[in-house]
Short mmCIF file of C-alpha atoms in Angstrom, two decimals:
data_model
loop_
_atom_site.label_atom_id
_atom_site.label_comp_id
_atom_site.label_asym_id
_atom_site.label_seq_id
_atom_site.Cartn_x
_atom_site.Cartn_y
_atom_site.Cartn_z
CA UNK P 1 92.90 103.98 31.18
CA UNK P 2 93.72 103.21 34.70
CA UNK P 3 97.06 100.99 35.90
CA UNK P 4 94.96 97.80 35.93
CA UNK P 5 93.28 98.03 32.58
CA UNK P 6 97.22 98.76 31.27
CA UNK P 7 98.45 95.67 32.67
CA UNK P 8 95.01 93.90 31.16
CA UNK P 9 95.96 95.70 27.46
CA UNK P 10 99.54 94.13 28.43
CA UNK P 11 98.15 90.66 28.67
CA UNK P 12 95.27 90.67 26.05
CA UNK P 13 98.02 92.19 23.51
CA UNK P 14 101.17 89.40 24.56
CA UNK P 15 103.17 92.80 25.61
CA UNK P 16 107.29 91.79 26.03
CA UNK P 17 108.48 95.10 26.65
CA UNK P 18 107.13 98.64 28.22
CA UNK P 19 109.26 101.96 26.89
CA UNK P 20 108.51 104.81 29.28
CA UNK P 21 109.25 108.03 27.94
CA UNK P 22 109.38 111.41 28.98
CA UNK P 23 110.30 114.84 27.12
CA UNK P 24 113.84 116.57 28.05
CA UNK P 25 114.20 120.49 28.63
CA UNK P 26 114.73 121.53 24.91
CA UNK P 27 112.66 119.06 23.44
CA UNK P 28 113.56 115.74 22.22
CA UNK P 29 111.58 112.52 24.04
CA UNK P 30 113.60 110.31 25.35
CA UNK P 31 112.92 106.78 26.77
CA UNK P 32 114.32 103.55 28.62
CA UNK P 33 112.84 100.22 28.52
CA UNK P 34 111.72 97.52 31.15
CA UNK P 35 110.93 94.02 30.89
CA UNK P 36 106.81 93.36 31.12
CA UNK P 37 107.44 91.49 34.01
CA UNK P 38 108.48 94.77 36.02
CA UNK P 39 105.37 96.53 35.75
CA UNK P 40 102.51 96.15 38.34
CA UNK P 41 100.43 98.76 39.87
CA UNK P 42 102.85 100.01 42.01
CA UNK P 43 105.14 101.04 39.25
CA UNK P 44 102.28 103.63 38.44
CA UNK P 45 102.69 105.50 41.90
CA UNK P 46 106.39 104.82 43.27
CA UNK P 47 108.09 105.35 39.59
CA UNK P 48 111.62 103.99 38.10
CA UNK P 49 114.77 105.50 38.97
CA UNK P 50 117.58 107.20 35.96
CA UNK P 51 119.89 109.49 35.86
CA UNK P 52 118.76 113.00 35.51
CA UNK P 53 122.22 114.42 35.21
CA UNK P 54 123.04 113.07 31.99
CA UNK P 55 119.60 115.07 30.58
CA UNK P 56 120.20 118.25 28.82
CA UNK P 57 119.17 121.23 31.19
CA UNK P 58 118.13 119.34 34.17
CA UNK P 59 119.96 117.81 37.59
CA UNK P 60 123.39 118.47 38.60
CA UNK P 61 125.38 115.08 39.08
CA UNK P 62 125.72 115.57 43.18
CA UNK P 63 121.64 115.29 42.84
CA UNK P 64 120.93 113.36 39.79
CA UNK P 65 118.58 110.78 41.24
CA UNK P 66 115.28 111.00 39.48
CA UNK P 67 111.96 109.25 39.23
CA UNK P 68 109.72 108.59 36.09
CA UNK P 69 106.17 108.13 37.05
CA UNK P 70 104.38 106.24 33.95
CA UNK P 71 100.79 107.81 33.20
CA UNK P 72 98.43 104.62 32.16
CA UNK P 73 96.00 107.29 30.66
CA UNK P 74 99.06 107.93 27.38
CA UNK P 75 99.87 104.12 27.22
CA UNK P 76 99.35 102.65 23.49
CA UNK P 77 101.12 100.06 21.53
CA UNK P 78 104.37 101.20 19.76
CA UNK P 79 104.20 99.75 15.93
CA UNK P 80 107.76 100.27 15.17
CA UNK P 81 109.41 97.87 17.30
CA UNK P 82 109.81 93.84 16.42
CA UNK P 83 109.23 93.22 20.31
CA UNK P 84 105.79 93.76 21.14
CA UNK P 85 106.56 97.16 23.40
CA UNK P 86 103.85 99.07 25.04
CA UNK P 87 104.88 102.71 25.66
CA UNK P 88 103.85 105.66 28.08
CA UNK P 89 104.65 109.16 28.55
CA UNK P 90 105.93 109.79 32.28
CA UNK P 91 106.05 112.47 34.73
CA UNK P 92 109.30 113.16 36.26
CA UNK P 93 109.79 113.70 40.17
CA UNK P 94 112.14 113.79 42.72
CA UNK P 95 113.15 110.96 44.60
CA UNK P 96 113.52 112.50 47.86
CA UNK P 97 111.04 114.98 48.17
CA UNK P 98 107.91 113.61 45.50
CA UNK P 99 107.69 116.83 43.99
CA UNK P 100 107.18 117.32 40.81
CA UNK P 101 109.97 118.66 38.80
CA UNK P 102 109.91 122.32 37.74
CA UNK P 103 112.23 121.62 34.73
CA UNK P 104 110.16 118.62 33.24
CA UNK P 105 108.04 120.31 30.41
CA UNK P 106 105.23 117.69 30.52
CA UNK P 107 105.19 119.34 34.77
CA UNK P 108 105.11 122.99 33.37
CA UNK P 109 101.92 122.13 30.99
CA UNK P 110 99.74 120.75 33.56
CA UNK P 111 100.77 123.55 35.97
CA UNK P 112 99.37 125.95 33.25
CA UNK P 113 96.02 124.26 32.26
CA UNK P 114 95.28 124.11 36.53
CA UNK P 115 95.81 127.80 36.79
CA UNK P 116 93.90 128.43 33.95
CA UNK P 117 90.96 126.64 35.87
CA UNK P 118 92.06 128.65 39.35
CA UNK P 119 91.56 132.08 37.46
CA UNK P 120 87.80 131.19 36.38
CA UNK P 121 88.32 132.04 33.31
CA UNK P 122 87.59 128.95 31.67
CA UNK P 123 87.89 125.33 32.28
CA UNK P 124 90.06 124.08 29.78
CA UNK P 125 92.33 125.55 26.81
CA UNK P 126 92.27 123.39 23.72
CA UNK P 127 95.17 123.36 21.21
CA UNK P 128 95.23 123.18 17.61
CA UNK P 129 98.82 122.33 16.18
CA UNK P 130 99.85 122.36 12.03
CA UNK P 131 103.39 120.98 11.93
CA UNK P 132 104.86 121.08 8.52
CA UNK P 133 107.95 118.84 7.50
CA UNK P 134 110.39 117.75 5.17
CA UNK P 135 110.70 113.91 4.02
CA UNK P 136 114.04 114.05 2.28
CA UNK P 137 115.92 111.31 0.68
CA UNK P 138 119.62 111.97 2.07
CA UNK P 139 121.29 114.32 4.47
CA UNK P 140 124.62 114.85 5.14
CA UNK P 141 126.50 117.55 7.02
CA UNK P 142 129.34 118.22 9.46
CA UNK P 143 131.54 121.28 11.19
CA UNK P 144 134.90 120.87 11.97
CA UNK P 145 137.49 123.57 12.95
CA UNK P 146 138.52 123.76 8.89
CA UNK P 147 135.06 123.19 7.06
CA UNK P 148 131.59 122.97 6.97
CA UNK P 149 128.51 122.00 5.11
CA UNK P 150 125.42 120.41 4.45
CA UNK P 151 124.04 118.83 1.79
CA UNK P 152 120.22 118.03 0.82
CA UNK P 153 118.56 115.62 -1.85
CA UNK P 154 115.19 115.03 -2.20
CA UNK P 155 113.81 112.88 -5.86
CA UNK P 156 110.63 115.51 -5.68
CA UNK P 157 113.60 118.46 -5.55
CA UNK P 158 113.66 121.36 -8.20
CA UNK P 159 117.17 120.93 -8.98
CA UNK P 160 117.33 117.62 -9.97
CA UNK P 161 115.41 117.79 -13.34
CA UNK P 162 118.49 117.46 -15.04
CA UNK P 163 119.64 114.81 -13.26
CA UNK P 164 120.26 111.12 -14.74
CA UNK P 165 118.02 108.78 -12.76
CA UNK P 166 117.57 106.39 -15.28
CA UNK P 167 114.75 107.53 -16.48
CA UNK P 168 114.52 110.85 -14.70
CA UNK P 169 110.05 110.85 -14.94
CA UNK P 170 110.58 114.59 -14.58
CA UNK P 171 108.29 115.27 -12.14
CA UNK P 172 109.66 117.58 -9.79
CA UNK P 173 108.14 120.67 -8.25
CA UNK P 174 109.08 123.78 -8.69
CA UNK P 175 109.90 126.17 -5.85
CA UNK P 176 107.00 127.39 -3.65
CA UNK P 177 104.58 125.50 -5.88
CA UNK P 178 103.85 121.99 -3.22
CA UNK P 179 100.53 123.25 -2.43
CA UNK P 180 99.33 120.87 -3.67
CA UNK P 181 99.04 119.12 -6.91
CA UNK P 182 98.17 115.79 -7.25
CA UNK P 183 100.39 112.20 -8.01
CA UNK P 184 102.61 111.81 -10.11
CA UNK P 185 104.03 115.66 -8.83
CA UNK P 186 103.18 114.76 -5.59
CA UNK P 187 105.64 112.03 -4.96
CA UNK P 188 104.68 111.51 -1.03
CA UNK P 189 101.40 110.60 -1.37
CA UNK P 190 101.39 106.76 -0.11
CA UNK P 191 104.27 107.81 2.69
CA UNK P 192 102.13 110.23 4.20
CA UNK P 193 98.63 107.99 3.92
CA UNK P 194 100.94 105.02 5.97
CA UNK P 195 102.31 108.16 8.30
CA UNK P 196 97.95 108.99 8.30
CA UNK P 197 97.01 105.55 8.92
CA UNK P 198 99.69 104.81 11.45
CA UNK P 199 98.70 107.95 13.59
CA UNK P 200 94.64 106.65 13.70
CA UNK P 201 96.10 103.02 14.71
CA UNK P 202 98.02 104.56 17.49
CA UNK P 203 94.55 106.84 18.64
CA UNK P 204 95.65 110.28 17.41
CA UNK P 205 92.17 111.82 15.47
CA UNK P 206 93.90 112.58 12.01
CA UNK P 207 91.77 115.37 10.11
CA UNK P 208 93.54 115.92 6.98
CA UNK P 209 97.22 115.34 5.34
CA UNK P 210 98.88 117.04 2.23
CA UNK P 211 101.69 118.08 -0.02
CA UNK P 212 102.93 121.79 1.32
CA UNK P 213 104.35 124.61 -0.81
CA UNK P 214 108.25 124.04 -0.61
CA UNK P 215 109.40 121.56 -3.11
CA UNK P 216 111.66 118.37 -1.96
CA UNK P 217 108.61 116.60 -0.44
CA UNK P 218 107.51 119.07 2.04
CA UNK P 219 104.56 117.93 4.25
CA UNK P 220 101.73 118.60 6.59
CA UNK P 221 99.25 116.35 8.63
CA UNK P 222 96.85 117.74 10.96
CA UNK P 223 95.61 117.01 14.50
CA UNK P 224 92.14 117.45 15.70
CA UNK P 225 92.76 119.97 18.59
CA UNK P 226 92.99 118.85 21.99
CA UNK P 227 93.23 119.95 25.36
CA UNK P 228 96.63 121.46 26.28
CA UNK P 229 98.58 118.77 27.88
CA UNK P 230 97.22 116.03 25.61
CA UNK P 231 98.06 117.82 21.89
CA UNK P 232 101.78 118.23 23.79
CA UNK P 233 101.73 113.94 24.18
CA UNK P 234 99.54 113.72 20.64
CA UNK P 235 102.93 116.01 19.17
CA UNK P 236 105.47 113.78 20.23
CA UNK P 237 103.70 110.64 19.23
CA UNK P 238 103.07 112.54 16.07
CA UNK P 239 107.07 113.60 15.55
CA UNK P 240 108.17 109.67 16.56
CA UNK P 241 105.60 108.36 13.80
CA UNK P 242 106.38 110.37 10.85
CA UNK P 243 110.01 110.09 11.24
CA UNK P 244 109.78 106.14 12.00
CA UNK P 245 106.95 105.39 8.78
CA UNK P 246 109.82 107.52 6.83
CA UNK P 247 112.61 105.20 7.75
CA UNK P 248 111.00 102.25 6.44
CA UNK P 249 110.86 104.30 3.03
CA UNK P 250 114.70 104.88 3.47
CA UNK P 251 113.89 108.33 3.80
CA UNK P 252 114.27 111.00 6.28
CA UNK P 253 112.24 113.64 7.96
CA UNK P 254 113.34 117.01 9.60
CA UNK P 255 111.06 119.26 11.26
CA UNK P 256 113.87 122.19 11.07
CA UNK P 257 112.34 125.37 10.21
CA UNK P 258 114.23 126.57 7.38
CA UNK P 259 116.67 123.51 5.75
CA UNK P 260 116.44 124.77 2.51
CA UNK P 261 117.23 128.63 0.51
CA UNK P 262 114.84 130.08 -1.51
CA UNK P 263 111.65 128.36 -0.61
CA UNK P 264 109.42 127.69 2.29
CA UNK P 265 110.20 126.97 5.46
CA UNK P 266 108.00 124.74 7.97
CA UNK P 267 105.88 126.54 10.63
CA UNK P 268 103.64 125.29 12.98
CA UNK P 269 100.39 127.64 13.02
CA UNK P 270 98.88 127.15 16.33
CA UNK P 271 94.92 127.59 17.32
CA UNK P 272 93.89 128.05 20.75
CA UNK P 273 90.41 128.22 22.17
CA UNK P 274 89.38 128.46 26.06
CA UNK P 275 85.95 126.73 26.97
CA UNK P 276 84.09 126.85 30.26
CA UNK P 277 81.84 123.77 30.67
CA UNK P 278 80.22 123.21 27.32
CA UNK P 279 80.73 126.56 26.58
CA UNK P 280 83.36 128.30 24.48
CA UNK P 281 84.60 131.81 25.66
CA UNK P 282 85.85 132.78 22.71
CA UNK P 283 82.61 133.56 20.55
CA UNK P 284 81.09 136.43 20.39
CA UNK P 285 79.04 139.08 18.52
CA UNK P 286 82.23 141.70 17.97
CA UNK P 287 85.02 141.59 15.22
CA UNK P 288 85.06 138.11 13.26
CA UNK P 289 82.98 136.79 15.69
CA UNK P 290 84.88 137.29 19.08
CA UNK P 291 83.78 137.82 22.12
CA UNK P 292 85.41 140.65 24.07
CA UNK P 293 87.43 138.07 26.05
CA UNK P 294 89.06 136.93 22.97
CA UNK P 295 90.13 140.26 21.65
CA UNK P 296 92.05 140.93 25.15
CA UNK P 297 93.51 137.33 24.57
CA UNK P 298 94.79 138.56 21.13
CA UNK P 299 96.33 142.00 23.18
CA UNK P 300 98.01 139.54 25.43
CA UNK P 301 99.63 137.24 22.71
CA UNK P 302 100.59 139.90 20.89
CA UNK P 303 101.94 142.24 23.65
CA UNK P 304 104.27 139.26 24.84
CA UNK P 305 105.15 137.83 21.34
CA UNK P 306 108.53 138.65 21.46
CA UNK P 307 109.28 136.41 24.87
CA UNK P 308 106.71 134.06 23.47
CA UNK P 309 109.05 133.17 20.31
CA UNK P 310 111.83 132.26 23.01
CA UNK P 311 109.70 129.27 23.64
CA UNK P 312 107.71 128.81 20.17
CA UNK P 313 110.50 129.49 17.99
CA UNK P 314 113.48 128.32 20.05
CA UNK P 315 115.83 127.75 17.81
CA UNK P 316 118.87 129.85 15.53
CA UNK P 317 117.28 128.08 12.61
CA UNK P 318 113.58 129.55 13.33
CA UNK P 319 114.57 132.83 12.49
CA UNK P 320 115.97 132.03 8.78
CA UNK P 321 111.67 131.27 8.31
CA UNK P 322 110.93 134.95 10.32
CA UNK P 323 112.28 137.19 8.04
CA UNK P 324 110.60 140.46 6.88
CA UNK P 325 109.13 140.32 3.54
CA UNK P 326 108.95 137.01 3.12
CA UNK P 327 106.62 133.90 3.66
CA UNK P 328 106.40 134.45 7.50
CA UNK P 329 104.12 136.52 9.60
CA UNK P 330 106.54 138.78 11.43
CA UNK P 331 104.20 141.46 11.89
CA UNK P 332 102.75 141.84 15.37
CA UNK P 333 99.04 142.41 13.88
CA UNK P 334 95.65 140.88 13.97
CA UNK P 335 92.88 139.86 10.80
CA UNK P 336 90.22 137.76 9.96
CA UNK P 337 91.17 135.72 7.33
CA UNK P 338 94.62 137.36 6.59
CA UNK P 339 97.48 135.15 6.46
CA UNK P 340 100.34 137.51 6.63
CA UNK P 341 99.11 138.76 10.15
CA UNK P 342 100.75 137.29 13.43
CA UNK P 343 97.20 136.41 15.04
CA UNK P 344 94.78 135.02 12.41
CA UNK P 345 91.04 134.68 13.19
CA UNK P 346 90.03 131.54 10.71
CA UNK P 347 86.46 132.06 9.06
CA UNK P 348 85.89 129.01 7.95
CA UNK P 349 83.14 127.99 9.87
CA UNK P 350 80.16 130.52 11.61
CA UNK P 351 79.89 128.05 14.49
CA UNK P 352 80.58 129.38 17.88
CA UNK P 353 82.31 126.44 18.96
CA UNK P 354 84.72 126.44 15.81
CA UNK P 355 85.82 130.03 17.24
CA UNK P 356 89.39 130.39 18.10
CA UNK P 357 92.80 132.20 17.04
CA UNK P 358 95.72 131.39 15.46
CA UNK P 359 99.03 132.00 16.25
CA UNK P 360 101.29 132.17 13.32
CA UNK P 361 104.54 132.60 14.15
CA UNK P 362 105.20 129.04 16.02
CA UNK P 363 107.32 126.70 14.26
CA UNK P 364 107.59 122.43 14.92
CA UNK P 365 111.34 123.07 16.48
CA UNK P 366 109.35 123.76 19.84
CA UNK P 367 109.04 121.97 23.25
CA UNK P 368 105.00 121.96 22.77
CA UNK P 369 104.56 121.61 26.76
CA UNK P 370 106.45 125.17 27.15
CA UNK P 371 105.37 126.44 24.01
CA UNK P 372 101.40 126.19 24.40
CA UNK P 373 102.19 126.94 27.88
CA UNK P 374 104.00 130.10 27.78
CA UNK P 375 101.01 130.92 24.66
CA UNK P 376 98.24 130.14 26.84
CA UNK P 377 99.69 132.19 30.13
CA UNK P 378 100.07 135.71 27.66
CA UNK P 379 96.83 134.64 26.56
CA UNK P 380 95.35 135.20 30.25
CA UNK P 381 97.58 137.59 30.95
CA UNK P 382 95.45 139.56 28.02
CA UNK P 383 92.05 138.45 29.71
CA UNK P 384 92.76 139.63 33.36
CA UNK P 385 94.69 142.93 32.32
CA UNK P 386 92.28 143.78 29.36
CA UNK P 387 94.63 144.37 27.17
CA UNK P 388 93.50 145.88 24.20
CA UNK P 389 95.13 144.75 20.65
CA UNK P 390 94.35 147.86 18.88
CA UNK P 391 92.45 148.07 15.42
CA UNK P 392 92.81 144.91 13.10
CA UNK P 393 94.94 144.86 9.60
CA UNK P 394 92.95 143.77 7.19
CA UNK P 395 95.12 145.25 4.34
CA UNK P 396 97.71 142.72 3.01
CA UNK P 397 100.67 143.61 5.17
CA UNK P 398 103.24 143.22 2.67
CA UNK P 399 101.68 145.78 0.26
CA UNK P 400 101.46 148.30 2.76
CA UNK P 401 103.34 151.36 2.30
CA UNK P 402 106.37 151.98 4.02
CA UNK P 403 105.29 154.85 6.35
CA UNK P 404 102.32 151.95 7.16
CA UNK P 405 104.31 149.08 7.54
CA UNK P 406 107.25 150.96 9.97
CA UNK P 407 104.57 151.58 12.27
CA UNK P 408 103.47 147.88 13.02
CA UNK P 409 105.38 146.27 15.48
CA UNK P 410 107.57 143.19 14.42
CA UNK P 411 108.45 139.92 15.89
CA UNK P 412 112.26 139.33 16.93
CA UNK P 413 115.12 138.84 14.30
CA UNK P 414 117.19 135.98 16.14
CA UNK P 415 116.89 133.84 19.00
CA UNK P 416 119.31 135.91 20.93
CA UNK P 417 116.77 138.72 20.34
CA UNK P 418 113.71 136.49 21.73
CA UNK P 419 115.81 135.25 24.25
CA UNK P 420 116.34 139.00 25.47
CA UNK P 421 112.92 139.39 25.40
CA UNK P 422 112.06 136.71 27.56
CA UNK P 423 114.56 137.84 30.29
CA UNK P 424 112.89 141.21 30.35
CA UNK P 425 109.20 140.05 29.83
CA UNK P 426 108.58 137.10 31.91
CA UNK P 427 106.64 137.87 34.89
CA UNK P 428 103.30 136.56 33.17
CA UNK P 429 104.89 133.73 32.99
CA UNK P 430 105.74 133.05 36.62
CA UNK P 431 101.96 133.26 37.98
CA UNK P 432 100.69 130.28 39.07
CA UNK P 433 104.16 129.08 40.15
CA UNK P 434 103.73 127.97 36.13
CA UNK P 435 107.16 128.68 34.91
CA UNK P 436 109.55 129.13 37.91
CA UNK P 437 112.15 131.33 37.57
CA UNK P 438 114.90 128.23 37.65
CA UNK P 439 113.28 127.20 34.30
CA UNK P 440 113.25 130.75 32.78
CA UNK P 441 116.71 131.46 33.81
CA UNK P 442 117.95 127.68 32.86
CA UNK P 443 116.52 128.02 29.25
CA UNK P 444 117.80 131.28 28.60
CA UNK P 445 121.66 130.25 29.78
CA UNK P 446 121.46 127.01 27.74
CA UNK P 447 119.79 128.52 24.70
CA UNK P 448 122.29 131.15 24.70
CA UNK P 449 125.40 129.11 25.43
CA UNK P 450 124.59 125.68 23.65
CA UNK P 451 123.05 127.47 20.60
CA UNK P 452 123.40 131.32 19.86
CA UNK P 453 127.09 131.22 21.12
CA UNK P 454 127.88 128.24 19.06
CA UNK P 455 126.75 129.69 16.35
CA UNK P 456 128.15 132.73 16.35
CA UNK P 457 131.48 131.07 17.18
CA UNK P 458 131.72 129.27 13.82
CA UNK P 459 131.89 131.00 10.08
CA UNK P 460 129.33 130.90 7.47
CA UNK P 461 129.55 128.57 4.60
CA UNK P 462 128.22 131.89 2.21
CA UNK P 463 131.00 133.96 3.67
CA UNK P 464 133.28 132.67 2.14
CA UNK P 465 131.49 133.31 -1.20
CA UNK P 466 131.08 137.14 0.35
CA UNK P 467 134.37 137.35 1.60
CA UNK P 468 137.25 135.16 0.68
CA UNK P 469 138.76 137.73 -1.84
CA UNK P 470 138.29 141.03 0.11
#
């Protein structure tokens, strides 16, 4: 869509109001809102002024002039508002200089998919993204210097079976049993067909959507894939739609990795694929059907895994969901088929062009512009470098024995841990001018003092159970 068929749409559709939106360093969109009558084609190449001081991460206030630069090619109509509102993702760039800025994520996504294309390895990556959720029915929680705690309440959750609801129906699901049986246990149904339908009216190519194992109404609707940049825009339409069809249920949707003990957290198993022309590099005749090229991209993902879950699994939260022995693929391994391996090589289909790998270990906490970003730059980093991911694990990981299992390398206990990684392992990162090392060095402080500090600052709810009496 070009800046004059936009301001056609706006006419033909009786537009009042345009919401430009952009995504902020950790990963929440954010947005202002002009009249209709402000936008013209020259909107689309000089950009709107804010205040890029008062966005987490980004401009000091002696330079917090900043441009947002709408792109007509993301512009659709939002169905949430009562105005008629047209809304488009922007690109962020300074005032002064018309540079792009290094710290907007949307900037860092498009520098990766144009070095992809300067390496000649391929033309364009395409991204796959499954991002589970929770639709709950209330949420509350607070910290204050003498207490803390949250509390959780879903009508699908285990633990209300003995509740009086007047009638209770009695059909809740049991822990780690979601997936997936049909209505009445399956109270989400018509919430996630208007979350489905709302998605398709806003242009995002819906493929399936479904109960997931956790009880208390977990959830997951897939994407088709799509090249890099656009799944990172598709993600955040996604994210706005889910949560905003939820609200006019009265309910509420997190996509926190691990709100709830004792059952299944949400991940976000991510497929990648590289294609050059009309041809994808990722099919072969070696193991499961990969080409040589692919098996070095699975020694690259898995070599840099560790830095990689700084950026996929960026949060103190994502690490209550990686935990050895459980649910999570923690282990640094490769299969066909298996699902308790890091890099998964899906079999369902014997095309060539349904070849690609799966990255387990991602959850939907993530900034998806750094996150498929800093996933497709280990990725070449495998290619050029050939390296080599070893044998596969086809055995079930968590029956190995323990002689077996000690030898296979695992993913990062905390964020601080990733984090750590990162600093050490980040020079694939840098190539391409992709990630500068002002971003690498800005998310690492912030992470670590916003997040892993504050956490650590603060005592445990449990530890009081543990330790009140000692």
């Amino acid at each position: 869509m070009t800046p004059r068929e936009v301001l056609a749409l706006c006419r033909e559709k009786d537009v009042k109001a345009v919401d430009l939106r952009f995504m902020d360093f950790p990963g929440l969109w954010q947005h202002f809102t002009i009249p209709v009558s402000k936008l013209d084609e020259d909107t689309f190449e000089d950009g709107l002024g804010f205040d890029g001081s008062s966005i987490r991460g980004w401009q000091a206030i002696n330079e917090s002039d900043m441009l947002v630069v709408p792109q007509p090619e993301t512009a659709w109509i939002d169905p949430f508002t009562e105005l008629t509102t047209l809304a488009m993702i922007c690109n962020i760039q300074d005032p002064i200089t018309r540079e792009d800025y290094s710290r907007d994520p949307r900037n860092v996504a498009r520098k990766a998919t144009n070095y992809l294309k300067s390496t000649g390895i391929a033309d364009t990556a395409y991204l796959g993204a499954e991002a589970e959720f929770f639709i709950f029915d209330d949420i509350r929680f607070d910290h204050k210097p003498h207490q803390g705690f949250y509390y959780i309440d879903s009508i699908e959750g285990e633990w209300n079976r003995g509740r009086e609801e007047g009638p209770n129906l009695g059909y809740k699901l049991r822990h780690k049993e979601g997936y997936f049986p049909v209505p009445p246990a399956d109270q989400m149904m018509n919430i996630r067909n208007e979350m489905m339908q709302s998605m398709i009216d806003c242009g995002l190519d819906v493929e399936a959507q479904h109960h997931e194992v956790a009880t208390a109404g977990q959830s997951e609707i897939d994407l088709r894939f799509q090249e890099l940049v656009h799944m990172s825009d598709q993600l955040l339409m996604f994210k706005y739609i889910i949560k905003n069809v939820a609200k006019k249920y009265n309910k509420t949707v997190t996509f926190m990795p691990k709100p709830i003990f004792s059952d299944n957290g949400s991940g976000m198993h991510t497929h990648i694929s590289l294609w050059k022309g009309s041809e994808p590099v990722f099919a072969g005749s070696g193991y499961a059907g990969l080409s040589e090229m692919a098996i070095y991209a699975i020694g690259g993902i898995l070599k840099h895994a560790p830095a990689l879950l700084a950026f996929t699994n960026p949060t103190t939260n994502s690490y209550k969901r990686l935990v050895p022995g459980y649910e999570a693929p923690v282990n640094l391994a490769y299969s066909q088929r298996n699902r308790s391996a890091a890099c998964r090589i899906p079999m369902y289909s014997a095309s060539p062009k349904a070849k690609r790998i799966e990255f387990r270990c991602p959850d939907p906490s993530c900034n998806p512009y750094l996150a498929f970003s800093a996933l497709l730059m280990a990725v070449i980093d495998g290619i050029q470098n050939k390296i080599h991911p070893g044998d596969p694990l086809d055995k079930d990981i968590y029956d190995l024995p323990p002689e077996e299992l000690a030898a296979v390398p695992k993913a990062p206990g905390s964020l601080d841990e990733a984090l750590e990684a990162l600093h050490k392992d980040h020079e694939f990162l840098l190539r391409g001018d992709v990630f500068t090392a002002d971003v690498i060095e800005t998310w690492i402080k912030y992470k670590m003092e916003r997040e892993v500090d504050a956490i650590r600052l603060r005592p445990h709810p449990y530890e009081f159970c543990l330790y009140y009496d000692i």
